[in-house]
Every structure is written in structure tokens, then in C-alpha cells.
Amino acid sequence: MDTMECTTNPTTKVPLRTPSPSRDVRVEMTKTPEEELMTEEEYFGILRKRVNEYYDIL
């Protein structure tokens, strides 16, 4: 780890960054069920509608 010298006391060294958390920590990720996912057509249909509404305001 890099260190930086303190200007008030030359014998004191301060770490530049804190150590990263333990790598043993694991998070359980659950997948979204297929029936709850949006299709490409639905997604791009909503996006197209929002873009058209935005440009209508301009």
C-alpha cells in the first residue's frame, strides 16, 4: 500500500486508501423469473413512446 508522509510530524505515515473488504463475503443473487421479464418489443415500444412524447414537447 502506498503511504504519504505527514508534514507536521515526519515520522508519521498515513495510508492513502483504506483496505478493501474481505473477499470471503458472498452475496446470494436470485434471478428474476422468466414470466416477469419484459420482451424486447415491450421495452423498445415503451422507449419509442417516451422519445416521441419528448420530441412532441419540443
PDB file of C-alpha atoms in Angstrom:
ATOM      1  CA  MET A   1       0.000   0.000   0.000  1.00  0.00           C
ATOM      2  CA  ASP A   2       1.258   3.490  -0.827  1.00  0.00           C
ATOM      3  CA  THR A   3       1.906   5.859   2.040  1.00  0.00           C
ATOM      4  CA  MET A   4       2.055   9.614   2.320  1.00  0.00           C
ATOM      5  CA  GLU A   5       4.221  11.477   4.777  1.00  0.00           C
ATOM      6  CA  CYS A   6       2.583  13.866   7.207  1.00  0.00           C
ATOM      7  CA  THR A   7       4.033  17.396   7.041  1.00  0.00           C
ATOM      8  CA  THR A   8       3.566  18.107  10.765  1.00  0.00           C
ATOM      9  CA  ASN A   9       5.390  15.021  12.008  1.00  0.00           C
ATOM     10  CA  PRO A  10       7.856  13.445   9.567  1.00  0.00           C
ATOM     11  CA  THR A  11       7.817  10.083  11.390  1.00  0.00           C
ATOM     12  CA  THR A  12       4.050   9.609  10.907  1.00  0.00           C
ATOM     13  CA  LYS A  13       2.837   7.933   7.726  1.00  0.00           C
ATOM     14  CA  VAL A  14      -0.808   7.914   6.640  1.00  0.00           C
ATOM     15  CA  PRO A  15      -2.253   5.274   4.271  1.00  0.00           C
ATOM     16  CA  LEU A  16      -3.699   6.742   1.070  1.00  0.00           C
ATOM     17  CA  ARG A  17      -6.599   4.299   0.852  1.00  0.00           C
ATOM     18  CA  THR A  18      -8.451   2.003   3.185  1.00  0.00           C
ATOM     19  CA  PRO A  19      -8.124  -1.748   2.802  1.00  0.00           C
ATOM     20  CA  SER A  20     -10.794  -3.469   0.722  1.00  0.00           C
ATOM     21  CA  PRO A  21     -13.416  -5.592   2.494  1.00  0.00           C
ATOM     22  CA  SER A  22     -12.839  -9.278   2.915  1.00  0.00           C
ATOM     23  CA  ARG A  23     -13.171 -11.269  -0.288  1.00  0.00           C
ATOM     24  CA  ASP A  24     -14.879 -14.098   1.625  1.00  0.00           C
ATOM     25  CA  VAL A  25     -18.150 -12.145   1.705  1.00  0.00           C
ATOM     26  CA  ARG A  26     -20.587 -13.658  -0.789  1.00  0.00           C
ATOM     27  CA  VAL A  27     -23.963 -12.271  -1.775  1.00  0.00           C
ATOM     28  CA  GLU A  28     -26.736 -14.589  -2.897  1.00  0.00           C
ATOM     29  CA  MET A  29     -28.173 -13.232  -6.157  1.00  0.00           C
ATOM     30  CA  THR A  30     -31.553 -14.512  -7.268  1.00  0.00           C
ATOM     31  CA  LYS A  31     -32.641 -14.412 -10.895  1.00  0.00           C
ATOM     32  CA  THR A  32     -35.888 -12.822 -11.991  1.00  0.00           C
ATOM     33  CA  PRO A  33     -38.384 -15.429 -13.209  1.00  0.00           C
ATOM     34  CA  GLU A  34     -38.913 -15.528 -16.982  1.00  0.00           C
ATOM     35  CA  GLU A  35     -42.595 -14.573 -16.718  1.00  0.00           C
ATOM     36  CA  GLU A  36     -41.665 -11.276 -15.010  1.00  0.00           C
ATOM     37  CA  LEU A  37     -39.146 -10.226 -17.661  1.00  0.00           C
ATOM     38  CA  MET A  38     -40.062  -7.688 -20.346  1.00  0.00           C
ATOM     39  CA  THR A  39     -39.753  -8.673 -24.007  1.00  0.00           C
ATOM     40  CA  GLU A  40     -37.653  -6.640 -26.440  1.00  0.00           C
ATOM     41  CA  GLU A  41     -40.782  -5.472 -28.238  1.00  0.00           C
ATOM     42  CA  GLU A  42     -42.327  -4.210 -24.991  1.00  0.00           C
ATOM     43  CA  TYR A  43     -39.119  -2.433 -23.945  1.00  0.00           C
ATOM     44  CA  PHE A  44     -38.498  -0.699 -27.268  1.00  0.00           C
ATOM     45  CA  GLY A  45     -42.200   0.125 -27.620  1.00  0.00           C
ATOM     46  CA  ILE A  46     -42.118   1.983 -24.284  1.00  0.00           C
ATOM     47  CA  LEU A  47     -38.821   3.663 -25.232  1.00  0.00           C
ATOM     48  CA  ARG A  48     -40.193   4.754 -28.625  1.00  0.00           C
ATOM     49  CA  LYS A  49     -43.321   6.187 -26.950  1.00  0.00           C
ATOM     50  CA  ARG A  50     -41.228   8.186 -24.442  1.00  0.00           C
ATOM     51  CA  VAL A  51     -38.935   9.543 -27.163  1.00  0.00           C
ATOM     52  CA  ASN A  52     -41.909  10.574 -29.318  1.00  0.00           C
ATOM     53  CA  GLU A  53     -43.584  12.288 -26.350  1.00  0.00           C
ATOM     54  CA  TYR A  54     -40.343  14.125 -25.543  1.00  0.00           C
ATOM     55  CA  TYR A  55     -39.940  15.387 -29.117  1.00  0.00           C
ATOM     56  CA  ASP A  56     -43.618  16.424 -29.255  1.00  0.00           C
ATOM     57  CA  ILE A  57     -42.963  18.737 -26.287  1.00  0.00           C
ATOM     58  CA  LEU A  58     -40.047  20.423 -28.081  1.00  0.00           C
TER      59      LEU A  58
END
